[in-house]
Coordinates of C-alpha atoms in Angstrom, one line a residue:
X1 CA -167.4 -89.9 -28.3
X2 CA -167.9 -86.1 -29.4
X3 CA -165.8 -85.9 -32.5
X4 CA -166.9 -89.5 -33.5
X5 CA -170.9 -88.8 -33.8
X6 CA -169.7 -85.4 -34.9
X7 CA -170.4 -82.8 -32.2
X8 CA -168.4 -79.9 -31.4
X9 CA -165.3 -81.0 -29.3
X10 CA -165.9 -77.9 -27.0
X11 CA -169.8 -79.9 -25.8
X12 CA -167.9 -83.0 -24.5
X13 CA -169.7 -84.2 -21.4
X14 CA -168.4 -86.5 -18.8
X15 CA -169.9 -89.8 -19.8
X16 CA -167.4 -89.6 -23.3
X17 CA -164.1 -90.0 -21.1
X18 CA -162.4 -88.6 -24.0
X19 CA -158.7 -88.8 -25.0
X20 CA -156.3 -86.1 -24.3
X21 CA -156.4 -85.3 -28.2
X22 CA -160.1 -84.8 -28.0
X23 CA -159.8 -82.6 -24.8
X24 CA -156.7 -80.3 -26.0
X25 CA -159.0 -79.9 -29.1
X26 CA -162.0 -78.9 -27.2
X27 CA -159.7 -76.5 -25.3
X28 CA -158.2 -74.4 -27.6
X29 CA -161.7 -74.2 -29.7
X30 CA -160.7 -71.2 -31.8
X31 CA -157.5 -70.4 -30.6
X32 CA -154.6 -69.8 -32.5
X33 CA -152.7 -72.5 -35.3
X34 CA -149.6 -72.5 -33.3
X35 CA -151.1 -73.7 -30.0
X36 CA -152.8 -76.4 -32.3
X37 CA -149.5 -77.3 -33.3
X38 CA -148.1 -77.5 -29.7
X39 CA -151.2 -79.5 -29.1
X40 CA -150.4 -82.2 -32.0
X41 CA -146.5 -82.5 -30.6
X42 CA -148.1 -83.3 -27.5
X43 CA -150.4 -86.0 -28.5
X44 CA -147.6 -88.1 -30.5
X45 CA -145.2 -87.8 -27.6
X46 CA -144.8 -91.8 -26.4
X47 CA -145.7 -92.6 -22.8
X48 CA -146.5 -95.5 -21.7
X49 CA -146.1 -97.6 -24.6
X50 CA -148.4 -95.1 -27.0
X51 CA -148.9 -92.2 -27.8
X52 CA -150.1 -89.2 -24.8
X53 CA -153.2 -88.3 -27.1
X54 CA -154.7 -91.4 -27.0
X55 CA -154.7 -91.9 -23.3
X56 CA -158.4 -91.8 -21.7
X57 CA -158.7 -88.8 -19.0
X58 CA -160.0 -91.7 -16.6
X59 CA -156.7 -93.3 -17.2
X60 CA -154.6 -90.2 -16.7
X61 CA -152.6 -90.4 -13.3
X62 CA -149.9 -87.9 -11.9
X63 CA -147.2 -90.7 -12.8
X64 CA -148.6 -90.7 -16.5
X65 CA -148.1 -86.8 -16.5
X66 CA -144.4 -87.1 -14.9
X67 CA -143.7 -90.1 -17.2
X68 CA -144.1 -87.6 -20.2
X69 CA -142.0 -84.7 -18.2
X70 CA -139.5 -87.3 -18.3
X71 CA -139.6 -88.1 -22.2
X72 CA -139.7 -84.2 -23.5
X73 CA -136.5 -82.1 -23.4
X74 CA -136.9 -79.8 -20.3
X75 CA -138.1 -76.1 -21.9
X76 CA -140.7 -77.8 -24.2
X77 CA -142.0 -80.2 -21.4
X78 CA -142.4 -76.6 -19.3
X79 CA -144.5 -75.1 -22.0
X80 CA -146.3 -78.6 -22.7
X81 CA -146.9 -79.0 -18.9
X82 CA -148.5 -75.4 -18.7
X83 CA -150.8 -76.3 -21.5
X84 CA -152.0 -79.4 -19.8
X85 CA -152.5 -78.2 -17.0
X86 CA -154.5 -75.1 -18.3
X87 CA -157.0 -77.6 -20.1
X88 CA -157.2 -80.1 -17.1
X89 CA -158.6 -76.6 -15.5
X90 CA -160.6 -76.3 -18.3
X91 CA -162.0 -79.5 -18.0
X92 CA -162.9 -79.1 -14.6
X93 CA -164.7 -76.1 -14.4
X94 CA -166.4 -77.6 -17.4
X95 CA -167.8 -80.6 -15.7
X96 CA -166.0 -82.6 -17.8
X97 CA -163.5 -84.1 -15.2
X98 CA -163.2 -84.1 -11.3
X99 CA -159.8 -84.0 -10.8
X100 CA -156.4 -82.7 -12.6
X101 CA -153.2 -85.4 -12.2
X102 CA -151.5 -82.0 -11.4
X103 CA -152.9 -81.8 -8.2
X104 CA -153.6 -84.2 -5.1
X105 CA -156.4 -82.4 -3.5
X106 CA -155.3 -78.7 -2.9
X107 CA -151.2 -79.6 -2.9
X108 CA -149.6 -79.2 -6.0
X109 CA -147.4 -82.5 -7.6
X110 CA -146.4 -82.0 -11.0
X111 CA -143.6 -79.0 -10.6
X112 CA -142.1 -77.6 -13.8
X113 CA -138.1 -77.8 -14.5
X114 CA -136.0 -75.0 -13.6
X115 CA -134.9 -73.3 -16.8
X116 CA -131.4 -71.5 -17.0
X117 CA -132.1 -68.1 -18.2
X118 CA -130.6 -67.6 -22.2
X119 CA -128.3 -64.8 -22.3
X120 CA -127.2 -65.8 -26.1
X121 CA -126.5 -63.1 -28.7
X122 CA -124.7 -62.5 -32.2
X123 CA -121.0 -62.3 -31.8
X124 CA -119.4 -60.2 -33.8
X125 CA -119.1 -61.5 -37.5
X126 CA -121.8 -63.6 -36.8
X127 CA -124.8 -61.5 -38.4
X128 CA -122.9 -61.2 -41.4
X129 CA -122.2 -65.4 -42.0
X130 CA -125.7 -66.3 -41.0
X131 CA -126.7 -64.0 -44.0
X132 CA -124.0 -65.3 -46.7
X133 CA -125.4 -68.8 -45.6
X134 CA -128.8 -68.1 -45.9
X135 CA -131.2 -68.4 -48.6
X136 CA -132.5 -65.2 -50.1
X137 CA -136.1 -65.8 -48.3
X138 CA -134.6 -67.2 -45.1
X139 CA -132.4 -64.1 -45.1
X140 CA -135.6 -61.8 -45.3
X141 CA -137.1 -63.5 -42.7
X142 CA -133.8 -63.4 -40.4
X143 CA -134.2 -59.3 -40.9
X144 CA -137.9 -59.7 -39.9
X145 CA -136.9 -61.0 -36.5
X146 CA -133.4 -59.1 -35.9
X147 CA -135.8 -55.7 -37.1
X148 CA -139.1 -56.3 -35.2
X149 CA -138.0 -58.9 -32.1
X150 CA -140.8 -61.1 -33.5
X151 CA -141.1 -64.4 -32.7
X152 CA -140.8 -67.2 -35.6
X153 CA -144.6 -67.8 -35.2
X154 CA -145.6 -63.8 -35.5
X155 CA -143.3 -63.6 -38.5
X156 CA -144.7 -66.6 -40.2
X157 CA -148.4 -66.1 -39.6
X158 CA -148.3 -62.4 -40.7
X159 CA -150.1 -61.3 -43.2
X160 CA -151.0 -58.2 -45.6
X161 CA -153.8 -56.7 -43.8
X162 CA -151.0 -56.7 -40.8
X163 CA -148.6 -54.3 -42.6
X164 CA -149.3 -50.3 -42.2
X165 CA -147.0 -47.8 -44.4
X166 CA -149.9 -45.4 -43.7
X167 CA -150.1 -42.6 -41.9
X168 CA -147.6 -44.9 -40.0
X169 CA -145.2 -47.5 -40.8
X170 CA -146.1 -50.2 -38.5
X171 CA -146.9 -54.4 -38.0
X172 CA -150.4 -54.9 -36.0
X173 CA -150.2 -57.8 -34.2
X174 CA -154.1 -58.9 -32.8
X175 CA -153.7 -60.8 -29.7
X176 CA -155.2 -64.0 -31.4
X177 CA -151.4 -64.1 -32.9
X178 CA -149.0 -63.0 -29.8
X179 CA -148.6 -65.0 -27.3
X180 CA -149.4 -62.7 -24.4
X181 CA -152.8 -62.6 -26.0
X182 CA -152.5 -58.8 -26.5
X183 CA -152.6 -56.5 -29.2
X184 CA -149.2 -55.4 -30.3
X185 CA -147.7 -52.7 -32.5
X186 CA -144.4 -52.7 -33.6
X187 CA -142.7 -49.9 -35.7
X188 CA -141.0 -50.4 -39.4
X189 CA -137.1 -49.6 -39.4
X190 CA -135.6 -48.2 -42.7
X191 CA -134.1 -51.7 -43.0
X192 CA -137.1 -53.9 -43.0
X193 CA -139.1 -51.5 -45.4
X194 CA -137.6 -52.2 -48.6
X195 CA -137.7 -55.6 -47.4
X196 CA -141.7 -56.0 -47.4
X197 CA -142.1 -53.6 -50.9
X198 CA -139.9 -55.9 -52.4
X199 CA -142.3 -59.0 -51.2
X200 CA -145.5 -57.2 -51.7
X201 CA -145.3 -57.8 -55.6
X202 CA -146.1 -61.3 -56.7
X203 CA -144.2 -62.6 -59.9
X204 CA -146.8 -61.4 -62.7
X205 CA -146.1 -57.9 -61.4
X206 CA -149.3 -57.8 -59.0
X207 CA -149.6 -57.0 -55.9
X208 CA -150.7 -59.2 -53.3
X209 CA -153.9 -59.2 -51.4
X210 CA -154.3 -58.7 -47.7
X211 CA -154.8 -62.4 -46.7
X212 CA -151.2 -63.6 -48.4
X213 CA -148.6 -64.2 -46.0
X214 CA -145.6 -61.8 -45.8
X215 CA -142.9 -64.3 -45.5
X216 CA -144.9 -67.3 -47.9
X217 CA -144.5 -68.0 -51.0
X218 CA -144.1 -66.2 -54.0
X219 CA -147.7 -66.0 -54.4
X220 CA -148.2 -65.5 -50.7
X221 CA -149.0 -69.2 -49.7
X222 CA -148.1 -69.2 -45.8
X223 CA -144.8 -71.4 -44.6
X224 CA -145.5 -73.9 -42.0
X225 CA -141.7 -74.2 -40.6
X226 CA -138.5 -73.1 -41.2
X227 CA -136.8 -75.3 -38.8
X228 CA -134.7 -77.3 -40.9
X229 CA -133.6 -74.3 -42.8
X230 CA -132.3 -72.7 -39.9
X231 CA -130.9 -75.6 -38.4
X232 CA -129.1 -75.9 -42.0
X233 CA -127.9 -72.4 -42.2
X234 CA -126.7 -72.0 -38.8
X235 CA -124.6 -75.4 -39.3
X236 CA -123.2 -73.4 -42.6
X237 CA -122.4 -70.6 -40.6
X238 CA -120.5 -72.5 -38.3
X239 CA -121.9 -71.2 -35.6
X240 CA -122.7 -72.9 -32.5
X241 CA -125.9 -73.3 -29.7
X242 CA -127.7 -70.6 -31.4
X243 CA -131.5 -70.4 -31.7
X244 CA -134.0 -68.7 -34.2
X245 CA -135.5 -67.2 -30.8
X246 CA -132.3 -65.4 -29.9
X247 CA -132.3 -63.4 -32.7
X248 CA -135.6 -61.6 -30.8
X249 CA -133.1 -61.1 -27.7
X250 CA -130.7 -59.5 -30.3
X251 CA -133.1 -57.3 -31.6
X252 CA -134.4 -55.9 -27.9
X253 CA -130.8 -55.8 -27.1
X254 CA -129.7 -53.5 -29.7
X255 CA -132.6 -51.3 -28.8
X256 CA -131.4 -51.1 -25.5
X257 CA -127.8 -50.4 -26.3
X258 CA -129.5 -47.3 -28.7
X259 CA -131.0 -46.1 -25.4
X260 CA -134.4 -46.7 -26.4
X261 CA -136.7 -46.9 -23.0
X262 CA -136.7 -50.4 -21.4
X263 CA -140.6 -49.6 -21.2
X264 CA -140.6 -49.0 -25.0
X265 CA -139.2 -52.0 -25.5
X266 CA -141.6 -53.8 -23.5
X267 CA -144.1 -52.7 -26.0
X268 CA -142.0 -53.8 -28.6
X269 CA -141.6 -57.4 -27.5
X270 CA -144.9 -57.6 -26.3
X271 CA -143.9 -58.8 -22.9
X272 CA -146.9 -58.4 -19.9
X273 CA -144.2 -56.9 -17.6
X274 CA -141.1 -54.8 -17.0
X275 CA -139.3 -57.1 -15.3
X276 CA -139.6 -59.8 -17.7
X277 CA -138.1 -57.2 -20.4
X278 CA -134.9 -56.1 -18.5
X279 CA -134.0 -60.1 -17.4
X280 CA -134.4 -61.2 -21.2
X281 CA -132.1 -58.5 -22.6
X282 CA -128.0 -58.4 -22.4
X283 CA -126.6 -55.2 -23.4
X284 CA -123.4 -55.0 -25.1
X285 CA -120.3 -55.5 -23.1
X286 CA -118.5 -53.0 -25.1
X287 CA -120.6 -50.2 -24.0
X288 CA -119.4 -50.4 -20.7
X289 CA -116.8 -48.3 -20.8
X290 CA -118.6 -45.9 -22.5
X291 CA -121.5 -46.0 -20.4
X292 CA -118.9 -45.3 -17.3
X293 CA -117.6 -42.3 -18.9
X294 CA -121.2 -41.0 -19.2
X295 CA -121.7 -41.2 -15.6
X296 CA -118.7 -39.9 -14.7
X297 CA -119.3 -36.8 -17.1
X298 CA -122.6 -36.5 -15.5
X299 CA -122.0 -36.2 -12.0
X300 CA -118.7 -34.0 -12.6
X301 CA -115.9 -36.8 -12.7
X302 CA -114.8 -35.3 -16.2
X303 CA -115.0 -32.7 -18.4
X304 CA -116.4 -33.2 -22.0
X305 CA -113.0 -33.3 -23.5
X306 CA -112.4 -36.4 -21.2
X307 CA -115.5 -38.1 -22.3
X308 CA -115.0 -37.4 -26.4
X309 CA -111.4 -38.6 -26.2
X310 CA -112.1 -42.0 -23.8
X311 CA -109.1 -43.5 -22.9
X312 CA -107.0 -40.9 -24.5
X313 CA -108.1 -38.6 -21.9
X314 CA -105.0 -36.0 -20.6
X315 CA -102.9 -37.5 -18.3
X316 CA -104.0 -35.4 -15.1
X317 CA -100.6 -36.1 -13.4
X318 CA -98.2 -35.1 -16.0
X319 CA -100.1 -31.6 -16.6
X320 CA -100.1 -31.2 -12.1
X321 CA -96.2 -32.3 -12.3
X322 CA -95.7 -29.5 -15.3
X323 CA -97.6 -27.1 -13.2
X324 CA -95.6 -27.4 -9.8
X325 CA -92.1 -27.3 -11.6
X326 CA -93.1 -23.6 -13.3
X327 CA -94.4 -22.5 -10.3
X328 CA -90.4 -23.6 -8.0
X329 CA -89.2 -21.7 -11.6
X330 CA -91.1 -18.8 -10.7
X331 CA -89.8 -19.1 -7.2
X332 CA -86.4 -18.8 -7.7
X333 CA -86.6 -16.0 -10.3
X334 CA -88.4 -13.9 -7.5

């Protein structure tokens, strides 16, 4: 076996049949610590009577692929399915195996779940008990996400040398931390400033180099999870089916109500299209009306003073009424 006589896990040949572990392990190489952690879930996950990383690749079937589908809740197996799948490819154009159990010849077998798109966002009142039952750090790192639409990852893997208050305020993402794989840049609002001053100084007064982690520590020693935390808080809260990951739909959503450009956005989120931007977001139901009025105003339905006063507009009707009665008045006089 490669990682038994100690050669790089990325050289494994055909003759070592290795385990699933060993070829997750060879496929991410030098890939990023949260697709290492993905890879780990994967390999204790039960099928079969022991755990998926210790299967051979020679004893990998399609039914040992759809027995694990079965066992993993239905987003995660998606996202675990995609990753096996992408090192099965791997493995094949690296010699290493003949055949994926994701495909019979050229037909496809293994199909991912459908997913129900996520439409969830703070409701009012919301914001403010997730915060009150927060811890003082968890807090900061809820005002990362709602502030920057980073994912929990992003926010726990940044570092110093990330953060820009010069000539721009700014978070540099490299793409070997986003998940698109690309370089991302997202601005600093007036709100998440003080936040990262305040966590730049350690405890003795100094300040912290550029390899500490943002949201670590006191001395900048990186957090692995929050998880438990959050699950903790939001239970505190009393606030139901809501997910650390929605609070990056909450932040993309309140840039949208502010009018800033869906494409800008985009940027901002780091997403590889468009499309996948303007599905992800909900605006704000209460700027309908609002919105309508706009319209209207804009294509000559009302006048300003219609538009500033809303539903307190002048009632047309009464003011016509008002108008024919003078003018019969004026008829009679004459």
């Amino acid at each position: 076996m490669a990682l038994l006589d100690g050669r790089d896990p990325k050289d494994l040949q055909p003759a070592d049949d290795p385990t699933i572990a060993q070829l997750l392990d060879g496929y991410w190489g030098d890939r990023s610590a949260p697709g290492r952690a993905q890879a780990r879930v994967i390999g204790r996950t039960v099928v079969g009577g022991r755990p998926l990383g210790e299967h051979r690749l020679s004893t990998v079937t399609t039914d040992t692929i759809k027995a694990f589908q079965r066992v993993r809740p239905r987003v995660a197996a998606n996202r675990d399915l995609a990753l096996l799948r992408a090192a099965f490819n791997w493995a094949i154009a690296s010699g290493i195996v003949k055949a994926s159990p994701f495909r019979v010849e050229n037909v496809p077998v293994v199909r991912l779940a459908r997913e129900d798109a996520r439409s969830r966002r703070l409701q009012p009142g919301e914001d403010e008990r997730l915060r009150m039952a927060a811890g003082a750090r968890l807090c900061e790192i809820i005002t990362a996400a709602v502030e920057t639409g980073m994912r929990m990852g992003e926010i726990l893997s940044l570092q110093w040398s990330q953060v820009r208050f010069a000539p721009r305020a700014e978070i540099f993402l490299p793409a070997t931390k986003t998940k698109a794989r690309r370089d991302r840049r997202v601005p600093i609002s007036s709100v998440l400033l003080p936040v990262l001053e305040r966590r730049r100084i350690d405890p003795a007064g100094q300040v912290l180099g550029p390899d500490a982690y943002v949201f670590g520590d006191d001395i900048g020693r990186r957090r692995l999870s929050i998880k438990t935390a959050w699950r903790l808080t939001v239970r505190r809260a009393k606030i139901e089916d809501l997910h650390f990951h929605d609070l990056r739909r909450e932040a993309g959503s309140r840039w949208m109500d502010a009018g800033i450009p869906l494409a800008t956005i985009q940027r901002w989120l780091g997403h590889a299209n468009i499309s996948q931007t303007s599905t992800y977001l909900g605006a704000s139901i209460g700027a309908d009306e609002l919105d309508m009025h706009t319209y209207e105003a804009r294509i000559g339905r009302l006048t300003q003073i219609d538009v500033s006063r809303g539903s307190e507009a002048p009632d047309q009707t009464a003011s016509n009424s008002e108008g024919d009665e003078k003018a019969k008045q004026n008829a009679v006089v004459h």
